[in-house]
Amino acid sequence: MEKKIITTPIDDAQIEDLFIGDVIYLTGMLVTCRDDGHRRLVRNGIYPDFDLKGMAILHAGPIVKKTDSGFEMISIGPTTSRRMEAYEKEFIEMTGTKIVIGKGGMGAKTAQGCKEQKALHCIFPGGCAVSAATQVEEIVGVEWEDFGMPEAFWIMRVKEFGPLIVSIDTKGNNLFELNKAEFNRKKEEALEDVLKHVHYSHN
Amino acid sequence: MDNLKKLKDILVEFISVVSIHLPDDVYHSLEAMANKEDGRIGNELYGCIFDNLEKAKTLGRPLCQDTGVLQFFIKAGTKFPYLDELEETIIEATKEATEKTPLRHNVVECFTEENTGNNVGTRAPFIEWEIIPHSDELHIDLYLAGGGCSLPGRSKVLMPLEGYEGIVKYVFDTIVEWGVNACPPLVVGVGIGTCSATAALLSKKALLRPVGTHNPNPLAADMEKRMKKGLDKIGIGPLGLTGKESVQAVNIEYAAHHPATLGVGITVGCWATRRGAIDIRSDLSYDIPSHKEAR
Ligand code: SF4
């Protein structure tokens, strides 16, 4: 199957036909933004000196090594997206970000934001941080270094960054919510069986 | 003096090895789980996991960016010659491994909420001691406690009448509600004891036991197997994107408990469960039995 590659700046046409579960790759600009960055932007209204319109953000806290000529990406993997749930919808509205990448699902509020703004939430396989680092061609810059290495706003040029699995599409469908409903249903069945066999006490 | 430097160097290398390579048991358990998947996404995801492990090995980099907070579980022979200096040596080794490997800076001091920048802070790295009488050897289990995989952990005290059924329900609810975002397939540690604190500690000790081993008590082993089988039926799959199985293992450790309480603790490790075991003898010769194949 051919790789589906999305290139920044991203317009609606590139992503509006994608469906939850689709696998895509990203080429272009990608910036890290997590807890502190979301709070600073959404709550305090402070913008970084980099236009996020049509760009992609990654919920991640990387390991970066300073070199003579700049920075080297050692290891970068997604962090739990849920933590940004309170702010993500506003973040998308305020910045025009088109793809939010992280790990695990996000909630109804973000799904609504993706629907209204035609944006995606995708997951990058959690923990696969060395593979991800090798897909970073260059660290172009960094802002908000005062947050420390994991929380800083790292601006990267990436090539075929992925696989990214669409977890919320531009219609607001939410893969993790659907899976969760399924897991809960199966949990009840599975429990019924296990519970029959764990009366270990003497009476 | 020279020997202390040697001990520190051994520990620095040990920390690096544990951050770069999975322990043999976890590697093999993932391999076996990958072979059972036949869906497109499942194969794609396990493909990423093994590609990443390979790259970490060739490039000598931590396999996940979250190298965690370091936790050392020590079994110290009373006659091991460097007990007095061990804690200080571990702290120095942590700082050095943070620079050299490099590890991410993951320790935030309480109340100031500032990152210490070297993975050392109050009671960090976390060190737990057990004494082995009449021995001159040192055994250390090292666990890298990542954020995402520490998040589902919890403990509480059940009414004894809730019984082992209550424990099973608590574990299943926790894994479905919180485990999905913790980079499955998880290793699940369950502790049983009198209070929430001892149950929680035992759940961590359960997590330190290799995947594929069982509790020596046949009833506890039976419960481990039944819980794993039950959780697998839920089909959480790699990274929570559904699949044939859910967890790598359920390990139980327990302490006999008060008749009026049934404490239960849950601690999980992610697919990238990074723990290592090292045996150091009094002449400072050593083995890393957890990573025989890794290097
Ligand atoms: S849960 Fe484990 S694999 Fe996932 S990001 Fe955290 S430490 Fe890495």
PDB file of C-alpha atoms and ligand atoms in Angstrom, chain A residues 78 103 126-127, chain B residues 64-66 146 148-149 182-183 270-272 274, ligand 1:
ATOM      1  CA  PRO A  78       4.585  11.223  22.168  1.00  0.00           C
ATOM      2  CA  LYS A 103      -0.449   9.170  22.386  1.00  0.00           C
ATOM      3  CA  GLY A 126       4.038   5.500  22.111  1.00  0.00           C
ATOM      4  CA  GLY A 127       7.563   4.821  23.209  1.00  0.00           C
TER       5      GLY A 127
ATOM      6  CA  CYS B  64      11.936   5.614  24.930  1.00  0.00           C
ATOM      7  CA  GLN B  65      12.347   9.349  25.486  1.00  0.00           C
ATOM      8  CA  ASP B  66      10.775   8.989  28.910  1.00  0.00           C
ATOM      9  CA  GLY B 146       8.032   6.516  33.210  1.00  0.00           C
ATOM     10  CA  GLY B 148       2.608   7.469  31.263  1.00  0.00           C
ATOM     11  CA  CYS B 149       2.983   4.018  32.736  1.00  0.00           C
ATOM     12  CA  ALA B 182      -0.094   3.738  29.140  1.00  0.00           C
ATOM     13  CA  CYS B 183       1.461   2.163  26.013  1.00  0.00           C
ATOM     14  CA  CYS B 270       4.312  -0.334  29.597  1.00  0.00           C
ATOM     15  CA  TRP B 271       5.419  -2.364  26.566  1.00  0.00           C
ATOM     16  CA  ALA B 272       8.766  -0.683  27.214  1.00  0.00           C
ATOM     17  CA  ARG B 274      12.615  -1.110  31.565  1.00  0.00           C
TER      18      ARG B 274
HETATM   19  S1  SF4 C   1       4.342   4.622  28.793  1.00  0.00           S
HETATM   20 FE1  SF4 C   1       6.361   3.653  28.562  1.00  0.00          FE
HETATM   21  S2  SF4 C   1       6.706   3.484  26.342  1.00  0.00           S
HETATM   22 FE2  SF4 C   1       5.014   4.905  26.678  1.00  0.00          FE
HETATM   23  S3  SF4 C   1       5.993   6.905  26.657  1.00  0.00           S
HETATM   24 FE3  SF4 C   1       5.834   6.272  28.795  1.00  0.00          FE
HETATM   25  S4  SF4 C   1       7.754   5.222  29.260  1.00  0.00           S
HETATM   26 FE4  SF4 C   1       7.623   5.390  27.037  1.00  0.00          FE
END
